[in-house]
Coordinates of C-alpha atoms in Angstrom, one line a residue:
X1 CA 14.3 18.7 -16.0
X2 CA 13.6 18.6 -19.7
X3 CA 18.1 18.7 -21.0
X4 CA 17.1 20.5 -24.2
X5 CA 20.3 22.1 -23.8
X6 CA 21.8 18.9 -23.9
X7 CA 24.2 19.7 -20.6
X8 CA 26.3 17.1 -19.7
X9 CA 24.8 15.0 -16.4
X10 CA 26.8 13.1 -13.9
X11 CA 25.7 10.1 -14.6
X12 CA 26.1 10.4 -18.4
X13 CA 29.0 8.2 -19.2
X14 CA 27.6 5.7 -16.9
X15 CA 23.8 5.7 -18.4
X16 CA 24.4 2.3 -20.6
X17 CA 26.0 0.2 -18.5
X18 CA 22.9 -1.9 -17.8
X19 CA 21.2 -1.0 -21.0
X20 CA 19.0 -4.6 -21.4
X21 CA 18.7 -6.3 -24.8
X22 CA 15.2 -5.5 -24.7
X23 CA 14.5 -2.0 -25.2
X24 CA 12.6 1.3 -25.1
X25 CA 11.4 1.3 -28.6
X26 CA 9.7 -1.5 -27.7
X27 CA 7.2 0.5 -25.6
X28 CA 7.2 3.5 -28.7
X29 CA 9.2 5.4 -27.3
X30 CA 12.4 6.7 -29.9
X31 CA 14.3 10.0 -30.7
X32 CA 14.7 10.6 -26.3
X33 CA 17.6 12.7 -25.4
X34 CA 18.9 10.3 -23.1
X35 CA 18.2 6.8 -21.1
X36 CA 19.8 6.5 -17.8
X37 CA 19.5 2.7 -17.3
X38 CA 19.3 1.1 -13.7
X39 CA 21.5 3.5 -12.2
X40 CA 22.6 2.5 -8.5
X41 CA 21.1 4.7 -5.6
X42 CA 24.5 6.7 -5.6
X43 CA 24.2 7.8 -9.0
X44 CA 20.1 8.3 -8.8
X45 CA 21.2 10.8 -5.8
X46 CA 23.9 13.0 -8.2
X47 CA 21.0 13.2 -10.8
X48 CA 18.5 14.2 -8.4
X49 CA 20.6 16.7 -7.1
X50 CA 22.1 17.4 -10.5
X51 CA 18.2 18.4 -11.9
X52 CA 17.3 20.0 -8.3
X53 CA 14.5 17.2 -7.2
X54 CA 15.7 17.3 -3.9
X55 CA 18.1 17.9 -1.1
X56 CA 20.0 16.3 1.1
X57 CA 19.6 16.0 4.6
X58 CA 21.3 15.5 7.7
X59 CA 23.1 11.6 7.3
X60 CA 21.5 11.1 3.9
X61 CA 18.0 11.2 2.8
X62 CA 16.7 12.5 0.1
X63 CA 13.7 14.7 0.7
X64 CA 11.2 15.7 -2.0
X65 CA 8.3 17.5 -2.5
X66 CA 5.6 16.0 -4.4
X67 CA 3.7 19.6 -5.0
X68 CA 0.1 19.5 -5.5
X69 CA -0.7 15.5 -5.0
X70 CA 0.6 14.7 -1.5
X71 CA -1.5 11.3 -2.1
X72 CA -2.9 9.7 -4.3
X73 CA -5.4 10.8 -6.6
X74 CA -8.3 7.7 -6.2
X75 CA -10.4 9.5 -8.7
X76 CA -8.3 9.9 -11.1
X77 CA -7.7 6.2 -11.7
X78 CA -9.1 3.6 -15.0
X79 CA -8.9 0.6 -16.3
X80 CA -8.7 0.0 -19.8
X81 CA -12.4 -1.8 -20.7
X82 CA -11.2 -4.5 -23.2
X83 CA -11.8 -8.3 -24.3
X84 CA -9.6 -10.0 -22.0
X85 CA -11.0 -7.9 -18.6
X86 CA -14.6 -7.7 -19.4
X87 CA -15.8 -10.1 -17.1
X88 CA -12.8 -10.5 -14.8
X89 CA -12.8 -6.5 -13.6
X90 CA -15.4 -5.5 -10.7
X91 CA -16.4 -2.3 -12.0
X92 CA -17.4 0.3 -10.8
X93 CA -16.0 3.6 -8.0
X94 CA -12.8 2.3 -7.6
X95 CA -12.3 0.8 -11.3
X96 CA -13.7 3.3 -13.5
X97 CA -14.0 2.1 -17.5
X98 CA -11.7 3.6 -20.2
X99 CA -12.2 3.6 -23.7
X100 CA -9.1 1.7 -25.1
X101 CA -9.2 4.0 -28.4
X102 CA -8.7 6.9 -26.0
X103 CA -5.6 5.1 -24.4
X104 CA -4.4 5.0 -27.6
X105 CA -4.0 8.6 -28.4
X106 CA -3.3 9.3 -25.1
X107 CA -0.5 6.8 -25.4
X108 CA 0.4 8.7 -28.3
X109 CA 1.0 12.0 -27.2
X110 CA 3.2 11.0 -24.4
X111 CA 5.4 8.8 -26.7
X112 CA 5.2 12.2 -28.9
X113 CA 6.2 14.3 -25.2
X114 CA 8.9 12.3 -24.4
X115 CA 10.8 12.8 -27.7
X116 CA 14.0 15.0 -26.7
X117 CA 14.1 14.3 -22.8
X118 CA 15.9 12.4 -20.8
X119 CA 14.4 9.6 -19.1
X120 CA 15.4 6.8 -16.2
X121 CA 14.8 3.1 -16.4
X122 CA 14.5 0.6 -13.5
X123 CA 14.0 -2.6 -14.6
X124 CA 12.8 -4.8 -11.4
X125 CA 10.2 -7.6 -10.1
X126 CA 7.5 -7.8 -7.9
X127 CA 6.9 -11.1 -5.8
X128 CA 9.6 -12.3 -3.9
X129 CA 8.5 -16.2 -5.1
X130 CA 10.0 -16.7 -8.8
X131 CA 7.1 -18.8 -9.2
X132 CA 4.7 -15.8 -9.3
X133 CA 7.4 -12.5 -9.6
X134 CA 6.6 -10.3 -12.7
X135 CA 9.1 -8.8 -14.2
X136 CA 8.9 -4.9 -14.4
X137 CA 9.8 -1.8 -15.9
X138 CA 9.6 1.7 -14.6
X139 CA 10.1 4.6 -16.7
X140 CA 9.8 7.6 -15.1
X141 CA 11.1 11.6 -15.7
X142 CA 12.9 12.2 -13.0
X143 CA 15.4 10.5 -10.8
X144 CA 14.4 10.1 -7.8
X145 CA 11.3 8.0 -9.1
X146 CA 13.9 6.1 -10.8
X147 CA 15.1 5.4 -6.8
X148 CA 11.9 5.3 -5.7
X149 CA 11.2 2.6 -7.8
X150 CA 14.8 0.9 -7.1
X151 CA 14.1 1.1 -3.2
X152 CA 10.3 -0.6 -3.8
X153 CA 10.8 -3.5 -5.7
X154 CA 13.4 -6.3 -6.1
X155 CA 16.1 -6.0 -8.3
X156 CA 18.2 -8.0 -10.5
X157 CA 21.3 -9.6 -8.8
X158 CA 23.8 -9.4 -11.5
X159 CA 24.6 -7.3 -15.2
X160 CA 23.8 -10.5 -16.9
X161 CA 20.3 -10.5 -15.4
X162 CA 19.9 -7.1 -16.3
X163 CA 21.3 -8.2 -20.2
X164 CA 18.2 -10.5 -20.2
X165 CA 15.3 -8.8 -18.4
X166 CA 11.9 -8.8 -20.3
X167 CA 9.1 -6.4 -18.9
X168 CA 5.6 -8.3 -18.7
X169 CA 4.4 -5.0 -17.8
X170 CA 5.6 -1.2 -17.7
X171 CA 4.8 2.0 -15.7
X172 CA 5.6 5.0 -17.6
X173 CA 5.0 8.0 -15.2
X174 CA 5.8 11.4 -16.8
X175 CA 4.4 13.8 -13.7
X176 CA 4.6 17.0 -15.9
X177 CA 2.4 15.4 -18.9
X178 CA -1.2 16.5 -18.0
X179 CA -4.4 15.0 -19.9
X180 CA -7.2 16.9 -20.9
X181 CA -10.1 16.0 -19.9
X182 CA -12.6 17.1 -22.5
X183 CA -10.5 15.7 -25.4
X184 CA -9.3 12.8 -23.0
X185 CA -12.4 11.9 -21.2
X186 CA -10.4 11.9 -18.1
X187 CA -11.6 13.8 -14.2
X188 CA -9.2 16.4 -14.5
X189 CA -5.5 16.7 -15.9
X190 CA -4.2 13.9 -13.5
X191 CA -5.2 10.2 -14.6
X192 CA -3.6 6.8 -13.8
X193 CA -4.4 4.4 -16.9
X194 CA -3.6 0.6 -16.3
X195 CA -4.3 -1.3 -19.9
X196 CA -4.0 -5.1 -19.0
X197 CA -4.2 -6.0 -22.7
X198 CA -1.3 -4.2 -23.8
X199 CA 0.8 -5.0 -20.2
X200 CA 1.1 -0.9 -20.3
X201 CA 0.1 1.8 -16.8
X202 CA 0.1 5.3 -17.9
X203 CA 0.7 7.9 -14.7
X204 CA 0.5 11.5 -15.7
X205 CA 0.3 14.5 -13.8
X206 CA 1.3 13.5 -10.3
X207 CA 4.9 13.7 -8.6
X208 CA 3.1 11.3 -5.6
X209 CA 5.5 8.1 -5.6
X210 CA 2.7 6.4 -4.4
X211 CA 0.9 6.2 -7.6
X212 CA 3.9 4.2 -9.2
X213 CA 3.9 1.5 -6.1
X214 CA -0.2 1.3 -5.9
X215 CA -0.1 1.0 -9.7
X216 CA 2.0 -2.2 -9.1
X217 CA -0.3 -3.3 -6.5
X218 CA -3.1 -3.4 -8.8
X219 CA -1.8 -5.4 -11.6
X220 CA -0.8 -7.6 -9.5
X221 CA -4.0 -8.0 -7.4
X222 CA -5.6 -8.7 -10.7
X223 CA -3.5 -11.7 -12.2
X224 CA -2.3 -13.5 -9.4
X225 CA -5.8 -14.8 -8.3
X226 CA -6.4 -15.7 -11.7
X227 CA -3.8 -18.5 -10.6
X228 CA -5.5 -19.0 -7.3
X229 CA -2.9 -16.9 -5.1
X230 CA -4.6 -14.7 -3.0
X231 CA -3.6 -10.9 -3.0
X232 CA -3.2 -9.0 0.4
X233 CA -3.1 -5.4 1.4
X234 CA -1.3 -6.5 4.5
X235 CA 2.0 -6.5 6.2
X236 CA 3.8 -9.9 7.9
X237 CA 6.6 -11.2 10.1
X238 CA 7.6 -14.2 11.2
X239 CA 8.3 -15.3 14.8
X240 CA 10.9 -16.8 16.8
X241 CA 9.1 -20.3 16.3
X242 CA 8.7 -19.7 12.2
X243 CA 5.0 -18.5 13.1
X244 CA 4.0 -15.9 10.5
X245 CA 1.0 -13.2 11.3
X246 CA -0.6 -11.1 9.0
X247 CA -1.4 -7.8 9.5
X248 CA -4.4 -6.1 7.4
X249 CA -5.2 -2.4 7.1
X250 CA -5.5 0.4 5.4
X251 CA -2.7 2.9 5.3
X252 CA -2.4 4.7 9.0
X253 CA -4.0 2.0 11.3
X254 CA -0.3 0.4 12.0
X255 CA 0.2 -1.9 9.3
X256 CA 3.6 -1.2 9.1
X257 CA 4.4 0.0 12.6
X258 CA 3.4 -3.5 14.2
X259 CA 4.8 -5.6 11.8
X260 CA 8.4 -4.0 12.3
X261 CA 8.5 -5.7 15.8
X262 CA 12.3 -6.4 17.3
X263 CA 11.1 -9.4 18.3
X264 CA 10.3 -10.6 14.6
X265 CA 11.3 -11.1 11.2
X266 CA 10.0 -8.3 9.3
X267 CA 8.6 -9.9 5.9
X268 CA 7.3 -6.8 4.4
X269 CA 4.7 -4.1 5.4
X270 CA 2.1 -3.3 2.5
X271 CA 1.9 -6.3 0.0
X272 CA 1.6 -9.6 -0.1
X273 CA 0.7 -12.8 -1.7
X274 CA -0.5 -16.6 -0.2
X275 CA 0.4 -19.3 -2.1
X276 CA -0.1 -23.1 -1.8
X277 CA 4.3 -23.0 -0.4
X278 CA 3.1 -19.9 2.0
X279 CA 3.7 -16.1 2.0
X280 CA 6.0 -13.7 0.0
X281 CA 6.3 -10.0 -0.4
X282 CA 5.3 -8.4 -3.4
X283 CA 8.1 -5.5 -2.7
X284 CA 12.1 -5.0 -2.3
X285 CA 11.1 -1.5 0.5
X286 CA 9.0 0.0 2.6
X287 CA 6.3 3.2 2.0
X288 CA 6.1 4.3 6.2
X289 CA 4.4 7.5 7.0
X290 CA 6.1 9.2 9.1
X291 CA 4.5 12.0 10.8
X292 CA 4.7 12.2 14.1
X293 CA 7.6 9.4 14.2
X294 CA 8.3 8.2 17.5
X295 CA 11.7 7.0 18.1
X296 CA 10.5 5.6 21.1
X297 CA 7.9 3.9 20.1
X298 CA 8.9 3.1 16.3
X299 CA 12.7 2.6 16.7
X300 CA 13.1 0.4 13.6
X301 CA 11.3 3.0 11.0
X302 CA 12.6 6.1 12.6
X303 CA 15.9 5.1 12.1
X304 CA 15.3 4.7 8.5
X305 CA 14.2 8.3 8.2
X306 CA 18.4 8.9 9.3
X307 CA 20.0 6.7 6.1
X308 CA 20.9 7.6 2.8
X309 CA 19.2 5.9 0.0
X310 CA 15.9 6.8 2.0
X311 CA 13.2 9.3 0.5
X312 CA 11.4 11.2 2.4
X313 CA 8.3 12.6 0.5
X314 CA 6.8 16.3 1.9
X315 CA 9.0 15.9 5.1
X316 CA 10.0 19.6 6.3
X317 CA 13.3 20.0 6.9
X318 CA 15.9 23.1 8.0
X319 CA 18.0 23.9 5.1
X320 CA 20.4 25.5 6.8
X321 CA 21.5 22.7 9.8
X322 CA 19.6 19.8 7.1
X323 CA 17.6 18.4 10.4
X324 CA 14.2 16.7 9.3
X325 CA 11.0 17.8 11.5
X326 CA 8.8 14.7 11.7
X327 CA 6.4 16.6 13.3
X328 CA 5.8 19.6 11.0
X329 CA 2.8 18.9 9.0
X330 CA 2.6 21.7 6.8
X331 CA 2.6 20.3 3.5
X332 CA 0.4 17.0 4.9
X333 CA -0.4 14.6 7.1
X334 CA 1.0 11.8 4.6
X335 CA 4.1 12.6 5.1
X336 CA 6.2 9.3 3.8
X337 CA 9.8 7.3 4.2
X338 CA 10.9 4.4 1.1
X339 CA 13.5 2.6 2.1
X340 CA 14.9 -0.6 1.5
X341 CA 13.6 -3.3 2.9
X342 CA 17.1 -4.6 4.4
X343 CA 17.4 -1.1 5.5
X344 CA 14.7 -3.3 8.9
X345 CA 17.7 -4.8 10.7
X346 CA 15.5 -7.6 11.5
X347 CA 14.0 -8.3 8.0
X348 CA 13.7 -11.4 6.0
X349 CA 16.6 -11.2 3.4
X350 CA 13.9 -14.0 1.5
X351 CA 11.1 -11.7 2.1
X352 CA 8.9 -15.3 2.4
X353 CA 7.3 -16.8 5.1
X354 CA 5.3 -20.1 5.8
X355 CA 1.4 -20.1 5.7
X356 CA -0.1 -18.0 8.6
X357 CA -0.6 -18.8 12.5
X358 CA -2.2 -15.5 12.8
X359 CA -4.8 -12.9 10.8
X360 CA -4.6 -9.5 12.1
X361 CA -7.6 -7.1 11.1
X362 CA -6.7 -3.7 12.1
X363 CA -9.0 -1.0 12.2
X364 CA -9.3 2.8 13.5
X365 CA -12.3 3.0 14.8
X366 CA -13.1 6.8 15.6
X367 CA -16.6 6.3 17.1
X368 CA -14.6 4.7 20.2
X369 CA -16.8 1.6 20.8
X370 CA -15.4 -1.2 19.3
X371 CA -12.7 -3.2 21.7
X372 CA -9.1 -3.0 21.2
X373 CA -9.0 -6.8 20.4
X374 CA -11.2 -9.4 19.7
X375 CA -11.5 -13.0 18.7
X376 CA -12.9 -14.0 15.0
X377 CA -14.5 -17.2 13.8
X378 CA -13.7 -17.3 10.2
X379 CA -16.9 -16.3 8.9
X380 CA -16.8 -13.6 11.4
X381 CA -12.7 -12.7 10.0
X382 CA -14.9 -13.2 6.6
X383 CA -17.5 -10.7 7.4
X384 CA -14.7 -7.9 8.6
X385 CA -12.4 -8.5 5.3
X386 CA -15.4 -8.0 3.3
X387 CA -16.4 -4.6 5.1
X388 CA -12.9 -3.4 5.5
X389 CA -14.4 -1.2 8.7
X390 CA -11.7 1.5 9.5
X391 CA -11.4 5.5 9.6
X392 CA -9.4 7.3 6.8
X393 CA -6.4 9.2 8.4
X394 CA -6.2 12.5 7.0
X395 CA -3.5 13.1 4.1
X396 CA -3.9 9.5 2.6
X397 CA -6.1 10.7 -0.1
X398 CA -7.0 14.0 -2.0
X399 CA -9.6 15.5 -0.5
X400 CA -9.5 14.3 3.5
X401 CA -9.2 17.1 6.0
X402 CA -7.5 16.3 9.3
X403 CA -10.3 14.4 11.3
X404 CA -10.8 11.1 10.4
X405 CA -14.1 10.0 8.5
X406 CA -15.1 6.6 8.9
X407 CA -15.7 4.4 6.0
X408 CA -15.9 0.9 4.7
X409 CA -13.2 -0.2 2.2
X410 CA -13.6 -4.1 1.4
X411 CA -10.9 -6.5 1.5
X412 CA -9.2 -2.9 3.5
X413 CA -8.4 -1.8 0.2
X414 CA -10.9 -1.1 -2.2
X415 CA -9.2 1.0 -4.6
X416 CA -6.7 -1.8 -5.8
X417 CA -9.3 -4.9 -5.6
X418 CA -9.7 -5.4 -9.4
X419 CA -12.0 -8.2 -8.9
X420 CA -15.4 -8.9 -6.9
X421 CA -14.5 -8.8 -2.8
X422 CA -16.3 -12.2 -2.7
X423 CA -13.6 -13.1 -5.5
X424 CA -10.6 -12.7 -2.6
X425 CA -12.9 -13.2 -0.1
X426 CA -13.4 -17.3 -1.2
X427 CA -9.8 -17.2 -1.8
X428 CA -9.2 -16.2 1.7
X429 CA -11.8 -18.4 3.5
X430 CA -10.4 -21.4 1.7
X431 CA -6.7 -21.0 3.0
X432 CA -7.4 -19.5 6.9
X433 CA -10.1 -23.2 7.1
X434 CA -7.0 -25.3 5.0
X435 CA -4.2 -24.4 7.6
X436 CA -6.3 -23.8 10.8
X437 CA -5.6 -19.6 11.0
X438 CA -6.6 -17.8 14.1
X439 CA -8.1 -14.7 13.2
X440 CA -8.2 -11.5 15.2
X441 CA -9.9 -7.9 15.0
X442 CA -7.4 -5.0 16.5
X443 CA -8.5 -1.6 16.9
X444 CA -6.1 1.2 16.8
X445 CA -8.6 3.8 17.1
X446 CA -10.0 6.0 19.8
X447 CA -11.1 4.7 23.3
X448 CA -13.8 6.3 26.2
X449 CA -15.2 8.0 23.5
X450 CA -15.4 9.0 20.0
X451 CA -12.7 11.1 18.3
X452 CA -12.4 14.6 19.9
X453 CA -13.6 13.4 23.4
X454 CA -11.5 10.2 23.7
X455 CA -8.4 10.0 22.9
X456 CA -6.2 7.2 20.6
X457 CA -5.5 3.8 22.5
X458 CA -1.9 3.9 23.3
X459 CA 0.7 2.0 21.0
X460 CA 2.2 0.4 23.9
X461 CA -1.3 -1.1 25.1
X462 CA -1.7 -2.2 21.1
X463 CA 1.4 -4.0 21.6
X464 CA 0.8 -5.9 24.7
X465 CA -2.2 -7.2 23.4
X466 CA -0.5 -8.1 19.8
X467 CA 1.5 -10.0 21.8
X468 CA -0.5 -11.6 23.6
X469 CA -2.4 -13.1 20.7
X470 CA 0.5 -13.9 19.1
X471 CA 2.2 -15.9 21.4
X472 CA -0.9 -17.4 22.6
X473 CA -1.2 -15.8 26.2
X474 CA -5.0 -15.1 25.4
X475 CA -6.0 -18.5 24.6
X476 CA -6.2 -18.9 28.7
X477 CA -7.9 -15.8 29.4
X478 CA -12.0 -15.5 29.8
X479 CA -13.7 -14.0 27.1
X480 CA -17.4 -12.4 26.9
X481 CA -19.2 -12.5 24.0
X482 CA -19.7 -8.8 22.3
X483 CA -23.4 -7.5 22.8
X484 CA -23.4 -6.2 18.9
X485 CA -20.9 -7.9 16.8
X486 CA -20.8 -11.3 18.6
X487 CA -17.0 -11.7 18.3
X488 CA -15.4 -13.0 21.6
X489 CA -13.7 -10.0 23.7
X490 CA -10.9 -10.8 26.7
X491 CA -11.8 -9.8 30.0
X492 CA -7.7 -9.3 30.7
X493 CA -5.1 -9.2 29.1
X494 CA -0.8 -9.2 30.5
X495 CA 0.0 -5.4 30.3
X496 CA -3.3 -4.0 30.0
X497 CA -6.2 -2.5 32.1
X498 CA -9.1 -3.9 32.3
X499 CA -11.3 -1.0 31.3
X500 CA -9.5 -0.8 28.6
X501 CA -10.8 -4.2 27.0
X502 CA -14.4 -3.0 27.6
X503 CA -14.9 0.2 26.1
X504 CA -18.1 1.0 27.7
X505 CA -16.4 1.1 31.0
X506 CA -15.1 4.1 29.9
X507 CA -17.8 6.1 28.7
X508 CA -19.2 8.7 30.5
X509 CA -22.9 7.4 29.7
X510 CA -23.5 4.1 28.9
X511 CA -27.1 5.1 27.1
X512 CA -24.3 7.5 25.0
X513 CA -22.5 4.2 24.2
X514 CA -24.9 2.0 23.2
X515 CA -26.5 4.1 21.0
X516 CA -23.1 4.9 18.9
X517 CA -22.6 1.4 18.9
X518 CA -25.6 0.6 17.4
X519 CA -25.2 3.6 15.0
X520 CA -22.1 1.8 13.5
X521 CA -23.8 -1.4 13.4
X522 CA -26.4 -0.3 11.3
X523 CA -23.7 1.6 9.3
X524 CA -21.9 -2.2 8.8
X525 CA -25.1 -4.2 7.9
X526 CA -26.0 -1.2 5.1
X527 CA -22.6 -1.3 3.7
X528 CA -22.9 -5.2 3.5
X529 CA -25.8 -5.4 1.6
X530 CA -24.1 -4.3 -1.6
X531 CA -22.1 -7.9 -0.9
X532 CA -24.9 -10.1 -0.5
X533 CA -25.9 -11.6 -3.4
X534 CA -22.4 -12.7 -3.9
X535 CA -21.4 -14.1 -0.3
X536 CA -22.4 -17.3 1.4
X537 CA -25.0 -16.8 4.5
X538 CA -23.2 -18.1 7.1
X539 CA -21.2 -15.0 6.7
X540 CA -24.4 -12.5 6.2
X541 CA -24.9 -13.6 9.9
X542 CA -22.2 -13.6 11.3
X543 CA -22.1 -9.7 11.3
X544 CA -23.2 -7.3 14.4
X545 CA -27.1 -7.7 15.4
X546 CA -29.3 -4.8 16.3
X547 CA -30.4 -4.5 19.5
X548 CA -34.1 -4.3 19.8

């Protein structure tokens, strides 16, 4: 809502009250209306409701709708191509070149579009160590991004705090500013600018939240391993014995549904970090989608989607009884929950962990060949990180329809690795051989057959064999070793048919199988060869092998 009318707000005479020493004309911007500063949830839910963002439903959410962009927009996303990221930046598809003169103007006008409008403020950290957090500021239009960003990250713990807090970078997302390309040199109206050099990310045309937490993600996947922490697309928890497990994966492959176990401390479920003193979150919330929720089956995060302070992005709801339809997919599939992290009964309050027992590769394999779970040797782990094998769930992108398309996205997210995947990779190969990690491939995908003709392995078989690796039930078992990939398979597993653990077993022709099997192998070894040059042999070879 742009107040040109100057109407009074109900957070008005509350909009100072942890005003820091440090700030907005700092970033350019002067002459705004007003600057709500690190309002409370409660008072981010008034304004929302106040500048109709949202409504309220049944016990408390906030539900949204984010319009147009129901994901984020991947090809609308830059780096600013300066001095100090040069050499450091692996550029390319997923980290396009700006000009930094451009930036400038572009800069410019929104500093220029902002004049006369109110604007929120959530000044916040990311990295639960204090050796490594960075301090944070989100700017954004409209409210309940300012909650958004208030459920994400980790905030200050008292008014003094908030007195002293210093940005070492800023988000400034203004979702009805749109670019122009031909003046801009942006893909369309929508872009998503990060400028390390001036410590500044620009987000313009896009209401999707998610732009504001990826944005975070980035910047921090490109300075931290400058320091030698490696950077992890990946959820953890910690188990009853102080064991933490990873769990890698791009968004809809259970990242965050596995990792919010009853049995475990939740640590976090998107981002991480691995320092020399262990594991810590990067975030203060969760991002869950939700579609399809099971109560059942994902107890934890559906009873999020029933708590106030929770938003829930493009969920359709009845606005005259305020019910929620998880289900009801009408606006997409990426239908999403932020929450708080403590809103997890069984989460970490220190959102740290020690160093690993266990790697968890997840994938979603749609061709239905590759076994639910199997055994890595670290080159083999190596090998899998690099190729970040999965299929894209529809909704998580712009431009996915509703059947999933298999791709490769290294290190199992390629659009926020600033540097080269052989960069993290060493990073990673390095810790999992200094503190002895067992490493594991899971496959969430599709068994006795490929998508359409199979059907999805059941959560509750996932589980079982989770478990089991976890708790190290399948050290005893007998393994065979995988005709194509060479990993080491279990023959049983506690809780789980047999068939199941050999997915050939279960197709109707085992010519059929073979030869989509062999299809995806040759898929793996072409994607890999862009990698080469850059990775050691010993994990060249320890990929699949074509049958002759």
């Amino acid at each position: 809502m742009n107040n040109i009318l100057d109407i009074k707000t109900p957070a008005e005479t509350q909009a100072s009250a942890r005003k820091p020493d440090f700030g907005l004309e700092n970033h350019g911007l002067v002459n705004l209306n007003r600057v709500y500063w690190n309002l409370p949830s409660e008072a981010l839910y008034e304004e929302a409701i106040f500048r109709n963002e949202g409504k309220i439903t049944r016990l408390g959410p906030l539900v949204v709708n984010t319009g147009k962009h129901t994901a984020r927009a991947a090809s609308d996303k830059f780096i600013v191509h300066e001095h100090t990221t040069e050499k450091n930046v692996w550029w390319g598809q997923y980290n396009r070149p700006y000009n930094p003169d451009k930036f400038n103007e572009l800069v410019d006008r929104v500093q220029g579009f902002l004049q006369g409008r109110d604007v929120f403020v959530q000044d916040c950290y990311a990295g639960a160590d204090p050796n490594y957090r960075l301090p944070v500021r989100i700017i954004t239009e409209h409210a309940w991004h300012s909650l958004f960003a208030r459920n994400m990250f980790i905030l200050p713990q008292t008014n003094e705090e908030y007195r002293q807090h210093v940005p070492e970078f800023t988000v400034i997302a203004v979702p009805s500013f749109k670019a122009f390309p031909q003046m801009d040199d942006t893909a369309s109206t929508t872009a998503i600018i990060v400028n390390f050099e001036q410590k500044l990310c620009l987000i313009a045309n896009t209401h999707y939240a998610g732009e504001i937490k990826k944005s975070i993600f980035t910047i921090m996947n490109y300075l931290l391993p400058l320091e030698g922490v490696m950077t992890m697309h990946c959820s953890a928890n910690m188990g009853p014995q102080g064991d933490t497990a990873l769990f890698f994966g791009l968004s809809g492959t259970g990242k965050t549904t596995l990792s919010a176990d009853p049995s475990r401390r939740l640590i976090g479920d998107d981002e991480h970090g691995w320092s020399d003193d262990g594991i810590f979150n990067f975030e203060g919330g969760c991002y869950a989608k939700v579609i399809a929720l099971s109560a059942s089956a994902e107890p934890e995060i559906y009873a999020c989607t029933r708590k106030f302070g929770t938003i829930l992005e493009n969920v359709v709801y009845d606005p005259v009884t305020r019910l929620i339809d998880l289900d009801d997919d009408q606006f997409t599939e990426n239908t999403r929950a932020s929450y708080p992290l403590d809103y997890i009964e069984n989460a970490l309050p220190e959102k740290r962990g020690g160093h690993p027992k266990n790697i968890i590769l997840l994938t979603c394999d749609a061709s239905g060949v590759m076994p639910p779970i199997a055994r890595l040797t670290p080159d083999q782990a190596l090998y899998h990180f690099i190729s970040g094998y999965t299929s894209k769930v529809g909704g998580t992108e712009i431009g996915l329809g509703e059947e999933p398309e298999i791709t490769f996205s290294t290190c199992f997210g390629a659009p926020f690795m600033v540097h080269h995947p052989a960069f993290y990779a060493d990073l990673l190969k390095r810790k999992v051989l200094r503190y002895g990690v067992n490493c594991w491939l899971l496959n969430t995908g599709w068994v006795g057959g490929a998508y359409g003709v199979g059907k999805r392995i059941s959560i509750r078989y996932t589980r079982a064999l989770l478990n089991a690796a976890l708790d190290g039930s399948l050290d005893a078992v007998e393994y065979y070793i995988d005709p194509v990939f060479q990993f080491q398979v279990p023959r049983s597993c506690p809780g789980v048919p047999d068939e199941i653990l050999n997915p050939a077993s279960s197709w109707p022709s085992q010519d059929g199988f073979m030869k989509r099997y062999s299809s995806l192998a040759s898929r793996f070894i072409d994607n890999f060869k862009k990698y080469e040059e850059a990775v050691p042999q010993a994990v060249i070879t320890a990929g699949p092998i074509l049958q002759a």
